[in-house]
Each structure stands twice: as C-alpha cells, then as structure tokens.
mmCIF file of C-alpha atoms in Angstrom:
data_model
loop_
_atom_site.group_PDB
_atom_site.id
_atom_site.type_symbol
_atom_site.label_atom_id
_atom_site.label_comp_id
_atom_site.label_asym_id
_atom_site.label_seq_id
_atom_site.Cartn_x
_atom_site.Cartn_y
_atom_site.Cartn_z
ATOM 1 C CA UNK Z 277 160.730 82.357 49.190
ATOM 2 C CA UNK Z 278 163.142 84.071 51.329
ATOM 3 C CA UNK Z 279 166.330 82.670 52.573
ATOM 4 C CA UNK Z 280 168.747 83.170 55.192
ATOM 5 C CA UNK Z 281 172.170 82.127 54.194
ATOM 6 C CA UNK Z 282 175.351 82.289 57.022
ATOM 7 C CA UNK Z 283 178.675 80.778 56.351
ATOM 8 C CA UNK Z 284 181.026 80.834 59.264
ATOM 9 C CA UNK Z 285 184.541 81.046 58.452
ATOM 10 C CA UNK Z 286 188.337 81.180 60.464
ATOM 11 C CA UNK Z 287 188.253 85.412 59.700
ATOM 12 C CA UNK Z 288 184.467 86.088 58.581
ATOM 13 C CA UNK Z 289 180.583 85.077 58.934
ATOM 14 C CA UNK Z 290 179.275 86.029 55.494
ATOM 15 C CA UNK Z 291 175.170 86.433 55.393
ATOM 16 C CA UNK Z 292 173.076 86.516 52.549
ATOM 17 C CA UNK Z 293 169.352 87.571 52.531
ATOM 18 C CA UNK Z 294 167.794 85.978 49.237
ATOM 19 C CA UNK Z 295 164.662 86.582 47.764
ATOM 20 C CA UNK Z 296 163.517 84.555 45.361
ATOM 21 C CA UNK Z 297 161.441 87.023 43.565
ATOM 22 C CA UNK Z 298 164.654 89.105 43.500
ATOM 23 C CA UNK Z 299 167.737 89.159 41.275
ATOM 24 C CA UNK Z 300 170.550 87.447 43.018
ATOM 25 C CA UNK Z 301 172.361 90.524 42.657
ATOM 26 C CA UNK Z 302 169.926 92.225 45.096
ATOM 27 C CA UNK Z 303 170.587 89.991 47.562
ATOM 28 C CA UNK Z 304 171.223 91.790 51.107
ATOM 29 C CA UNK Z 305 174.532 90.688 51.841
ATOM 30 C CA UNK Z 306 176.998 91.433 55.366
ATOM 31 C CA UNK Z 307 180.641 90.774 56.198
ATOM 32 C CA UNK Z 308 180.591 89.889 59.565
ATOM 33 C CA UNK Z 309 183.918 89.053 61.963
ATOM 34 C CA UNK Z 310 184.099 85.395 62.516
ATOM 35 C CA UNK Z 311 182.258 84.651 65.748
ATOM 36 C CA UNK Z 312 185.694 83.008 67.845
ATOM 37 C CA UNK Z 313 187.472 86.499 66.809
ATOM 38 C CA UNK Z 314 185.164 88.221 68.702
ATOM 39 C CA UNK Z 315 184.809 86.094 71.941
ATOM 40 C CA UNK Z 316 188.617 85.858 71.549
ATOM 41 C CA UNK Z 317 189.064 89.369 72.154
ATOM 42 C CA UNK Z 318 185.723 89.004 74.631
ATOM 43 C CA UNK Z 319 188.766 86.846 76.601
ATOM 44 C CA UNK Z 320 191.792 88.944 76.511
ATOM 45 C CA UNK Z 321 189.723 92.250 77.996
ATOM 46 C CA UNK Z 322 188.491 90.146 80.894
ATOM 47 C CA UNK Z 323 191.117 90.472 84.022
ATOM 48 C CA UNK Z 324 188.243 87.438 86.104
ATOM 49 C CA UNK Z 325 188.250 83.875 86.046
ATOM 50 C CA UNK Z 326 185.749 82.930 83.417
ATOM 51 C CA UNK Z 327 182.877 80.327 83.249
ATOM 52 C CA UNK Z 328 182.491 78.936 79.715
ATOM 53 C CA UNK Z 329 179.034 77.887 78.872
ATOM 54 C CA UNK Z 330 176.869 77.183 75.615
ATOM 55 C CA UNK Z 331 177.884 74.800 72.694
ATOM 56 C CA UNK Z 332 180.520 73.790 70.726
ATOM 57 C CA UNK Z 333 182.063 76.049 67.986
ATOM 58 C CA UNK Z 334 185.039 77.078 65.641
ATOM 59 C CA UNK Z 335 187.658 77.627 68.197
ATOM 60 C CA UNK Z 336 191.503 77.995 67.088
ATOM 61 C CA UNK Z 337 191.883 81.105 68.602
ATOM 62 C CA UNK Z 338 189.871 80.938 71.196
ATOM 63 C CA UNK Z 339 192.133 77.943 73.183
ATOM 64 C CA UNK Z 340 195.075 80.292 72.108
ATOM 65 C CA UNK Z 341 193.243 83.211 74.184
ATOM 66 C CA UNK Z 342 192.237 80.684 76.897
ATOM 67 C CA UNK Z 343 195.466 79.359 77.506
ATOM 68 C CA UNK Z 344 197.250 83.012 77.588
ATOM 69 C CA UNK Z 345 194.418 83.620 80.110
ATOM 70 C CA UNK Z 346 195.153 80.395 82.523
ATOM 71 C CA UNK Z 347 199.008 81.672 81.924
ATOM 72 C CA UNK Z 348 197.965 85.014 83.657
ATOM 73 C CA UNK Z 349 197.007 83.319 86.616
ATOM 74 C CA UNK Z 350 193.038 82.852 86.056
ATOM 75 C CA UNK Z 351 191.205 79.900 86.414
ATOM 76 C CA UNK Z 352 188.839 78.825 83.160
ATOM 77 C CA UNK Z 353 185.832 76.350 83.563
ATOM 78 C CA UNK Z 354 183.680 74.370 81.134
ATOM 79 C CA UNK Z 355 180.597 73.005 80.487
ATOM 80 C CA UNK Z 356 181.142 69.710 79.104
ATOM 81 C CA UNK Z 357 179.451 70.595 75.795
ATOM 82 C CA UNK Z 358 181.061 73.861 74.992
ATOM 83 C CA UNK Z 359 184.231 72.257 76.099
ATOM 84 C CA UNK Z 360 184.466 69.955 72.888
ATOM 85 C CA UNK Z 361 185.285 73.282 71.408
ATOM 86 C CA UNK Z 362 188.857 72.804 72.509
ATOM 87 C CA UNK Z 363 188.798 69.106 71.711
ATOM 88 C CA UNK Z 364 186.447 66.388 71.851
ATOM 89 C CA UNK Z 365 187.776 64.185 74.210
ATOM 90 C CA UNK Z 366 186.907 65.506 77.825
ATOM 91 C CA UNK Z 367 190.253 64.324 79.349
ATOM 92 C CA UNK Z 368 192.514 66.169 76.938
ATOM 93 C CA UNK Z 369 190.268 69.240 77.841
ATOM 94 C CA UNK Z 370 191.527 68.789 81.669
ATOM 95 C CA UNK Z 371 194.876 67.861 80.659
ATOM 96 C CA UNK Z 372 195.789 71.375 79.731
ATOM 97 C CA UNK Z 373 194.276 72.975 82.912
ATOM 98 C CA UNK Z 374 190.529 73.553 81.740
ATOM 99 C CA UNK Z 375 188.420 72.518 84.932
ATOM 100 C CA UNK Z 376 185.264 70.744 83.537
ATOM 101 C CA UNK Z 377 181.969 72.327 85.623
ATOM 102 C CA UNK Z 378 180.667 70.967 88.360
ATOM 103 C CA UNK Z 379 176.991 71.515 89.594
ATOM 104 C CA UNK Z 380 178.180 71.228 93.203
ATOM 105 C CA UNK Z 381 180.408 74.211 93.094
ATOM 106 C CA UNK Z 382 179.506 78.170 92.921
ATOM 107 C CA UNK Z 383 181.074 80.048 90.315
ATOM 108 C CA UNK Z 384 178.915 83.483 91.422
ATOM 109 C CA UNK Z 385 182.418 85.107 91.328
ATOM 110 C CA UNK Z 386 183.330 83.882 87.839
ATOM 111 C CA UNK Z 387 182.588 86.150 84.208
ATOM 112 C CA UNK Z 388 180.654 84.153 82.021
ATOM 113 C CA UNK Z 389 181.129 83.719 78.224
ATOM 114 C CA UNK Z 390 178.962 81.978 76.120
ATOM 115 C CA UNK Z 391 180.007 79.752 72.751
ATOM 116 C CA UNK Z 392 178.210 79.245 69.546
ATOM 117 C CA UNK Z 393 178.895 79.417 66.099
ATOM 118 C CA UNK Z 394 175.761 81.761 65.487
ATOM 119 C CA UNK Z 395 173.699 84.013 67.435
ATOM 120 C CA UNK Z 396 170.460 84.738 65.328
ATOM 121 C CA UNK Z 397 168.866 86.946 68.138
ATOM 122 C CA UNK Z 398 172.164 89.211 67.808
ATOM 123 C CA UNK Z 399 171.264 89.303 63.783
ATOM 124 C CA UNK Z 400 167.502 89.521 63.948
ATOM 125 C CA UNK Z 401 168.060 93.045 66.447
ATOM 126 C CA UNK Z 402 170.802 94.262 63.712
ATOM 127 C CA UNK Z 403 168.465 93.522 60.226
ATOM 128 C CA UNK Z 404 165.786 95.287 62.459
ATOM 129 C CA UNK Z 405 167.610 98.034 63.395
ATOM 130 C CA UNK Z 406 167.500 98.857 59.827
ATOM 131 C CA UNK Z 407 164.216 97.997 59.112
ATOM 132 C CA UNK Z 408 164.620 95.214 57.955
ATOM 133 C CA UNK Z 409 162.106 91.976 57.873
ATOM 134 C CA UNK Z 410 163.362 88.818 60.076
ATOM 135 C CA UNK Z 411 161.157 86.626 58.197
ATOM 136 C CA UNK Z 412 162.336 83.762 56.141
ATOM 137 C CA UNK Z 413 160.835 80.557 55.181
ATOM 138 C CA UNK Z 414 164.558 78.542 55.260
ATOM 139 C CA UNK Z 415 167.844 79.404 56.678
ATOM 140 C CA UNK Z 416 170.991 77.712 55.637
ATOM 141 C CA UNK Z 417 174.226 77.391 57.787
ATOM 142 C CA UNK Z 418 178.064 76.427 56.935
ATOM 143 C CA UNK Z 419 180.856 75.286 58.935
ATOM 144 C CA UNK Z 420 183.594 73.401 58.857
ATOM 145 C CA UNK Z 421 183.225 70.291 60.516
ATOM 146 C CA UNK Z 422 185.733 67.399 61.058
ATOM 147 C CA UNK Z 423 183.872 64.897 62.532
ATOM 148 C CA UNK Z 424 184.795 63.052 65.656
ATOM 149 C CA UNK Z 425 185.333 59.399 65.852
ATOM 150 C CA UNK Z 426 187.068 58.411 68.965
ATOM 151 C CA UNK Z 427 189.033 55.751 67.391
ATOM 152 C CA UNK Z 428 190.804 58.190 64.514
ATOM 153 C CA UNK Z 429 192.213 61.516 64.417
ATOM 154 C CA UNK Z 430 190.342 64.324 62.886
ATOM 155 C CA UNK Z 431 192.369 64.329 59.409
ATOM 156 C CA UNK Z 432 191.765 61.038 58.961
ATOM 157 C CA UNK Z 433 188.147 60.879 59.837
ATOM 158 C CA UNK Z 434 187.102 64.084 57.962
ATOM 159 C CA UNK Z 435 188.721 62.685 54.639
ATOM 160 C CA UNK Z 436 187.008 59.339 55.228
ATOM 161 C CA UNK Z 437 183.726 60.924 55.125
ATOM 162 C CA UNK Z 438 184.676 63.098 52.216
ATOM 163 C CA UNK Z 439 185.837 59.919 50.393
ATOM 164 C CA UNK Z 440 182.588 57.810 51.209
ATOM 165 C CA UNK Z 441 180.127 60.967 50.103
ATOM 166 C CA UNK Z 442 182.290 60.872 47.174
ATOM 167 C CA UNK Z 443 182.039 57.111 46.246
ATOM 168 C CA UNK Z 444 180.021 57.956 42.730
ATOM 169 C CA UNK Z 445 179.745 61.488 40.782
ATOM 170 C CA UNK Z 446 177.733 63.822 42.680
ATOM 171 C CA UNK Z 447 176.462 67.472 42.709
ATOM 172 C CA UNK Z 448 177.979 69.416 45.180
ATOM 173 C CA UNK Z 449 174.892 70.285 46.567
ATOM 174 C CA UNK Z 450 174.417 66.808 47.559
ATOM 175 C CA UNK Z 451 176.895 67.734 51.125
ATOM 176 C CA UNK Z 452 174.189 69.796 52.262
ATOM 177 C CA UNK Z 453 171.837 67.934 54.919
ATOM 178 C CA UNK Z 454 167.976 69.726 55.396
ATOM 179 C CA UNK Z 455 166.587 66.824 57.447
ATOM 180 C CA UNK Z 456 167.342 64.274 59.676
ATOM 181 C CA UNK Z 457 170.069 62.800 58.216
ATOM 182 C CA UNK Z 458 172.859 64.413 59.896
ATOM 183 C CA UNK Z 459 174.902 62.306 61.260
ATOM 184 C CA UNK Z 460 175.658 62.457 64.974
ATOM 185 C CA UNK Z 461 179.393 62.144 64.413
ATOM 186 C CA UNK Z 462 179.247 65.764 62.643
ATOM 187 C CA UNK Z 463 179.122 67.623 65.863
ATOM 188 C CA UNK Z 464 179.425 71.268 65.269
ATOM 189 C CA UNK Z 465 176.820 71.268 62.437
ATOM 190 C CA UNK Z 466 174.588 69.401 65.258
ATOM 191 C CA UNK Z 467 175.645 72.031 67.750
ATOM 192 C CA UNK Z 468 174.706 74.872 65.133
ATOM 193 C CA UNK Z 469 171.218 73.493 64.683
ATOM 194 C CA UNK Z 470 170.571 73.005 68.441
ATOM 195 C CA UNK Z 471 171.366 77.169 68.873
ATOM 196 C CA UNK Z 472 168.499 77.469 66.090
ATOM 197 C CA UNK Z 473 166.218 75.160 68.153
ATOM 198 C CA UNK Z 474 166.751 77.083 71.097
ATOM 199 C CA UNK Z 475 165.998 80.402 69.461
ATOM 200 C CA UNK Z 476 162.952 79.212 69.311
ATOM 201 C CA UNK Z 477 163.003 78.255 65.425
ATOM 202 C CA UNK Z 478 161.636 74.881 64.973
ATOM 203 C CA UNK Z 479 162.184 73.689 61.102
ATOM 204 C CA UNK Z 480 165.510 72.043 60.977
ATOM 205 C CA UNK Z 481 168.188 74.506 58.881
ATOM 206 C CA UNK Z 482 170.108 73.490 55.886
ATOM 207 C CA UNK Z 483 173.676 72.578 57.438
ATOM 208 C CA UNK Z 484 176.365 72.065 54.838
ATOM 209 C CA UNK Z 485 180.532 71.646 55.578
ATOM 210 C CA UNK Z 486 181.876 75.496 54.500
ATOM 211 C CA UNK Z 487 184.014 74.082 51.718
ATOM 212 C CA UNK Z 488 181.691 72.425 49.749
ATOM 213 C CA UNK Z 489 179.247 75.143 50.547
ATOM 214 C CA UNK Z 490 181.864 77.433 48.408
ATOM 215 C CA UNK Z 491 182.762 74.367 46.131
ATOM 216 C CA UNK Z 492 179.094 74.544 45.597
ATOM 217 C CA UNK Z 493 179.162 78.203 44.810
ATOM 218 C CA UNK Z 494 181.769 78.688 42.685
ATOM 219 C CA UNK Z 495 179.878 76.118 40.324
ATOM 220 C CA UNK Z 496 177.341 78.974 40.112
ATOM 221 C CA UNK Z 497 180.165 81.853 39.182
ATOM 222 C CA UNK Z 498 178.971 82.991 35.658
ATOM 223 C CA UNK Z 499 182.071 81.938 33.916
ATOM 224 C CA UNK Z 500 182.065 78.528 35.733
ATOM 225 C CA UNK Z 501 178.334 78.387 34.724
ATOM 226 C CA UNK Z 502 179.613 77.936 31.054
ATOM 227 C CA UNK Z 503 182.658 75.285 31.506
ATOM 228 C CA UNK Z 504 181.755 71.964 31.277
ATOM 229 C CA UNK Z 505 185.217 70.324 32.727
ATOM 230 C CA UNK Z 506 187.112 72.804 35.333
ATOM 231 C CA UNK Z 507 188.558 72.553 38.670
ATOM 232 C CA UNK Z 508 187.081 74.942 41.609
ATOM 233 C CA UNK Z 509 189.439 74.920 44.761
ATOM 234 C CA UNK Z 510 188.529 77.124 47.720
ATOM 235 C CA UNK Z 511 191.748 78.686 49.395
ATOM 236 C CA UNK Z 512 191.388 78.854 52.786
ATOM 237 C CA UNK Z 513 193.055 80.439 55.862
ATOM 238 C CA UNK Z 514 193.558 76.604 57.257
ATOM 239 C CA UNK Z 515 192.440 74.165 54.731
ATOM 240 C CA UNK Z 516 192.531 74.416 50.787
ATOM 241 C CA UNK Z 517 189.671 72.240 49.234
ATOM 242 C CA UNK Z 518 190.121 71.570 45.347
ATOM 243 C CA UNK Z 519 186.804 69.389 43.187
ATOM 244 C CA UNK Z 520 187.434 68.361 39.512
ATOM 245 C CA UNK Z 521 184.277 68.794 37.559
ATOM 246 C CA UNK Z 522 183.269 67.561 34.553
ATOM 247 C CA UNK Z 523 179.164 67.481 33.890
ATOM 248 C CA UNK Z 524 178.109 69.049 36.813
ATOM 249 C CA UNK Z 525 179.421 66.260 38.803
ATOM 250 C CA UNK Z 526 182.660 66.291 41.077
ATOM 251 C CA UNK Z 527 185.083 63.255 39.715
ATOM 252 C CA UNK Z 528 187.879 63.837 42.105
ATOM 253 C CA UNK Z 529 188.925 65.632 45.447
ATOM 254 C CA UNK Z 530 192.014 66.653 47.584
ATOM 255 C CA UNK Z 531 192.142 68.547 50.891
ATOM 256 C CA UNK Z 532 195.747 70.267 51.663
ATOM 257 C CA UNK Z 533 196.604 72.707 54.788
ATOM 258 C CA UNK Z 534 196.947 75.977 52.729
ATOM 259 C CA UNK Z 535 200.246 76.626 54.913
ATOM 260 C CA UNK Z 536 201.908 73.287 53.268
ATOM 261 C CA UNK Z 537 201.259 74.654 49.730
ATOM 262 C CA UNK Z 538 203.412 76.744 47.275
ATOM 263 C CA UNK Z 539 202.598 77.693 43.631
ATOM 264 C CA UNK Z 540 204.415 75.012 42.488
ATOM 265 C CA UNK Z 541 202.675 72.158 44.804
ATOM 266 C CA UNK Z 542 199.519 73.618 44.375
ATOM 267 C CA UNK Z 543 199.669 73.358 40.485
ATOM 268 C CA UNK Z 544 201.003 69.798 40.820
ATOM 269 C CA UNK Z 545 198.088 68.572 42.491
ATOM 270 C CA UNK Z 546 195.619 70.241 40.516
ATOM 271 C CA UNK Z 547 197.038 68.752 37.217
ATOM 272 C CA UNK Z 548 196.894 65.308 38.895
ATOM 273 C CA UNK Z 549 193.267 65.860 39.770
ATOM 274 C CA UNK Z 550 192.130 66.779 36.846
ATOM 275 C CA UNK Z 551 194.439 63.567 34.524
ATOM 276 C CA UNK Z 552 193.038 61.596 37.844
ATOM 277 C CA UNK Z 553 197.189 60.744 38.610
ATOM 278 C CA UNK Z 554 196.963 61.970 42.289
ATOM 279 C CA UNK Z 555 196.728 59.556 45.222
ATOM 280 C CA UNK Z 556 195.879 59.817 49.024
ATOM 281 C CA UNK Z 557 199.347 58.880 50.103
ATOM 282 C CA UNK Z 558 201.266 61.928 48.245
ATOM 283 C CA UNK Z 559 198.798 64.468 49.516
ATOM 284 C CA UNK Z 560 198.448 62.658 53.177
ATOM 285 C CA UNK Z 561 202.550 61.979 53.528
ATOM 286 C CA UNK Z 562 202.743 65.831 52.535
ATOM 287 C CA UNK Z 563 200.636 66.821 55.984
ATOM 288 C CA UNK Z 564 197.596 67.133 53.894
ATOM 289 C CA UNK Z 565 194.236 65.732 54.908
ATOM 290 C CA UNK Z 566 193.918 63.165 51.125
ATOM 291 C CA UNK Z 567 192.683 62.783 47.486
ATOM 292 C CA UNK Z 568 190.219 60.905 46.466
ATOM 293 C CA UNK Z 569 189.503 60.305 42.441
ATOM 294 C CA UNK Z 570 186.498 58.947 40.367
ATOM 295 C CA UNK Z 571 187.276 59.956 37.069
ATOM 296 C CA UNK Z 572 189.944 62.054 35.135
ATOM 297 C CA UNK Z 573 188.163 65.129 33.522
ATOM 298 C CA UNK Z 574 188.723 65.887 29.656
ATOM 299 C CA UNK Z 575 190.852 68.798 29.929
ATOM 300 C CA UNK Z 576 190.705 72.227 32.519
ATOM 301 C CA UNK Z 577 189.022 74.678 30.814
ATOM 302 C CA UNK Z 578 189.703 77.021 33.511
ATOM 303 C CA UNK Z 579 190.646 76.991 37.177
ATOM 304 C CA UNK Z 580 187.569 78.902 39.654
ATOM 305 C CA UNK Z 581 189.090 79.644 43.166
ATOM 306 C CA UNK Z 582 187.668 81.467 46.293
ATOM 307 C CA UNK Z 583 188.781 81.839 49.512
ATOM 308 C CA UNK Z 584 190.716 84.454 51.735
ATOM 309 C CA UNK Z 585 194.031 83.038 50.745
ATOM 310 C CA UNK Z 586 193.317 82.537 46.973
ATOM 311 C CA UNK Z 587 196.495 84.744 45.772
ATOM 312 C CA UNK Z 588 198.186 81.646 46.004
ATOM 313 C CA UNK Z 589 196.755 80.940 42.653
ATOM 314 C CA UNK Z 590 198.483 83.745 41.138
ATOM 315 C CA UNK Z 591 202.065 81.964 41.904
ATOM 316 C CA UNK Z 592 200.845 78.723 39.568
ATOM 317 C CA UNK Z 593 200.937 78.862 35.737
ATOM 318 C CA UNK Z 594 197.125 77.898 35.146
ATOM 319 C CA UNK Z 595 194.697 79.279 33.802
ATOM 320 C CA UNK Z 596 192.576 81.008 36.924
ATOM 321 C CA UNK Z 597 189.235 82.983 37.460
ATOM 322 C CA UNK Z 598 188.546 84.005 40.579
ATOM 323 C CA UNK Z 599 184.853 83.342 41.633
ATOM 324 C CA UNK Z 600 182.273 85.939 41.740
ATOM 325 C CA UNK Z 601 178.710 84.616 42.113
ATOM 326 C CA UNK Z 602 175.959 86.882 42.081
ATOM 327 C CA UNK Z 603 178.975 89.312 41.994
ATOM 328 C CA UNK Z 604 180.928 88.969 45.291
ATOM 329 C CA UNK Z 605 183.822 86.932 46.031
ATOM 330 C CA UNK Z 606 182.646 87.345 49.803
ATOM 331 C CA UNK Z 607 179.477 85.359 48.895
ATOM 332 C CA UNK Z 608 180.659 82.023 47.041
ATOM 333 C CA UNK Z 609 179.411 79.877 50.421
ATOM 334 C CA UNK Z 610 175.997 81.794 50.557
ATOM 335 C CA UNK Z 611 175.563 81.077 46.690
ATOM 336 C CA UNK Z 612 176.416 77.349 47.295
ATOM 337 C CA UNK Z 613 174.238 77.357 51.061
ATOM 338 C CA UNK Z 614 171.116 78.810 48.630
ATOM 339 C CA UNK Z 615 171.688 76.882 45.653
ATOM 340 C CA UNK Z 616 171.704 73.809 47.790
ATOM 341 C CA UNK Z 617 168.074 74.746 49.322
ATOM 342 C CA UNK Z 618 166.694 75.885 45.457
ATOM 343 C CA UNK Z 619 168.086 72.125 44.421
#
C-alpha cells in the first residue's frame, strides 16, 4: 500500500511518500514552505487590487499581508468561502475593509489569488518531474483546525472538542477521521477534503488536527516505542500541545500558546499532567486554550517533544528526548497521519 502523508504547518508542509513494502526509513520525504508563506509573499509582489477566490485555509499571515495591501491603497475582494480564512463570521470579514464578491460586478481588472491549504496538482507535476509515481491507494492530511461555533470563541470551542474526544482513554490515532464522520463544524479539514474532491480524487482522505497528528507520531519515536508512562508535547510556532500517556492511551491534555510559556511554566504544567494536579482554569486564566485530565500516569519515564519551537524544552529540568520517527524530527505528523491509516 502506498500512502501520501501532508501535514500543513504555520512555517512548513511536510510530505511523506510511504510504502508499505518499504522500511519507514525509505520513506520519500519533502520540506515544503507552508502554503500561506507563499501566497503571503504572492501578496506583497502584487502592486493590483486582488480578487481572492478558492477555500478556506491557514491564514495568520496572510490577513497581515492583506491588510498592509488595503493600507497601500488597493482594494481586496472575497469569495465568501475563502473569506472564512480571515474569520468565520462574514461581517467581521467586511468590518476591516474586505469587500465580500459580488456576481453583479466585474473584477476583469483585478489579480486573482487562489486559497487552499494543499494543491496536489502542484505536487503530482513536482514527484513527476523526478520520476516519480503519483499513485497511492490513501492520502492523509493535517491541519490545525479550531472549529467554529458561532456562539463561542475559537479557544473555547477547540478545547471543548478536545475535552469531549478525550472523555475516556484513547489512542491518539483515534483524532484522525477517514469517513464521513467529520463534523461540519471542523471547517478547514472540510475545506481540505473538498480541494481533493475537486482534483478529481474521489475516496475521502484521512484528515486529522496537526497536533495530534504529531502527538500521534511521537508515540511511534523508537525510544517512546519502549516507555510505557511518558508525556509527548508538540512545541509549536502558535500552540504547544502536551498528552500524558500511560498504556498507549492519552490520560490527560493541556493546550498553551507557546509565546505564554517559559521553562519554568512549561515544566509546571507537565508535572501536573502527569500527577493529574492541573486544571482548566490555571492553564485557561494563563491565556492558554485548557487541560483536561483522566488519569494521573505512574511516573514520566521520559519527556518526547517535537515541534519547531521545541528548544523550549531545553530551559526545563526534565528529562527530554526529542522525537525522531522513522528518523526525522521533520516527519513526527507524517508518522502519526500514516500510523493513523495502518491502525
């Protein structure tokens, strides 16, 4: 079986090509640039108004780049899909200047820009450019998704879905969804597998939330592979995502903004998760996004981290590895995206 994994992050897209006949090891693997730091710079070289079309993606930077745009003087229009990019209510879009599209008005004069997390015609002419088959019986994809629920802010609502998956011990490989239970609420993994429909693919991919697609990884590090109580805590440019483990189960979570977090706060919490002392309120009431505990684990046999920002770890006193599966610490979320498919 051959698998394509791609797991979209703030500063990369990193793709694994997995054959199952194949070591792990073997995998082809690429380092991509995250796909809103390209079309961010696709903004700032473009001296036009600009017509915005496509779906909705990963887009810090890109409202930065928009706004500095309007602030030259440009216009910028939407389509009311790829608009939820900048937020998902529609009015707040308009409140900062965006003009939503309108099919009774010609924007011939306008350069055009099109969103989407992926582009897996763009991928398919690269592999083949080398030769390379574009063949695969499953592809997997990761992002981060908050949710949207109209009646509660993103933090709030992402947690409250973390907490509810999290209402027993579970695998994380049980926060990947392969068929049609992905909920509606979880729009950019909705708006990633509508891309794949419309290139023409028509199985459903594996979608999975990009921290528990590396939480799911870094169970699969080799060292990891041989704890039996740990913590694994992805790093992240914008959110730092920490699982106790203890028999292949997570007993307890807690979601931080990496920017909020110093050595010493960061190896508070993770002691708390693992003796099962932390609670929602300290990590929310410190600008967090919440914890949410099962079980205390036995002890932390080690600490696995990943992610871009995971020096951090080095300022704590723990006991850290950082996470190599299959031998790249670019390639946790792939691991986790193919290890979710494999079951």
């Amino acid at each position: 079986m051959r698998i394509l994994a791609i797991d979209v992050g703030t500063g990369t897209q990193d793709i694994m090509i997995y054959d199952t006949e194949k070591e792990l090891e073997n995998s082809i693997k690429i380092v991509l640039p995250s796909p809103h730091l390209y079309i961010s710079q696709q903004i700032r070289e473009i001296e036009n108004d600009i017509y915005f079309e496509g779906e909705i993606m990963g887009g810090g930077k890109i409202k930065r780049s928009i706004l500095e745009h309007m602030e030259k003087g440009y216009n910028v229009v939407m389509e009311p899909t790829c608009a939820k990019t900048i937020r998902d209510d529609i009015e707040q879009v308009k409140a900062i200047g965006i003009e939503i599209a309108d099919d009774s008005k010609d924007y011939d004069s306008y350069s055009r820009i099109k969103l989407g997390d992926i582009n897996i015609t763009k991928l398919s002419e690269f592999l083949l450019g080398y030769d390379l088959e574009f063949d695969f019986d499953k592809i997997a994809i990761a992002v981060q998704d908050h949710g949207y629920n109209e009646n509660m802010g993103d933090r709030d609502f992402r947690f409250e879905k973390i907490r509810e998956k999290v209402c027993e011990p579970i695998s994380p490989l049980e926060f990947g969804f392969e068929g049609d239970d992905l909920p509606d609420y979880f729009t950019r993994m909705q708006a990633v597998r509508r891309q794949v429909a419309d290139e023409g693919i028509e199985e459903l991919p594996l979608v999975m939330d990009t921290k528990f697609a590396s939480i799911a990884g870094m169970c699969y590090d080799e060292l990891a592979s041989k704890l039996n109580s740990y913590i694994v805590i992805d790093i992240g440019n914008g959110h730092t995502t920490a699982a106790s483990i203890e028999d292949g189960k997570i007993q307890g979570v807690f979601e931080h903004h990496t920017s909020s977090l110093t050595g010493q706060s960061l190896e508070r919490y993770i002691k708390r998760l693992a003796s099962g002392e932390i609670t929602h309120e300290e990590v929310y009431n410190d600008h967090g996004h919440g914890a949410h505990v099962l079980n205390p684990i036995s002890k932390i046999e080690k600490v696995i981290v990943s992610g871009p920002k995971r020096e951090l770890i080095e300022k704590t006193n723990l006991d850290w590895h950082h996470a190599a599966p299959g031998g790249d610490v670019m390639m946790t979320g792939t691991v986790g995206l193919i290890k979710t498919i494999m079951g």
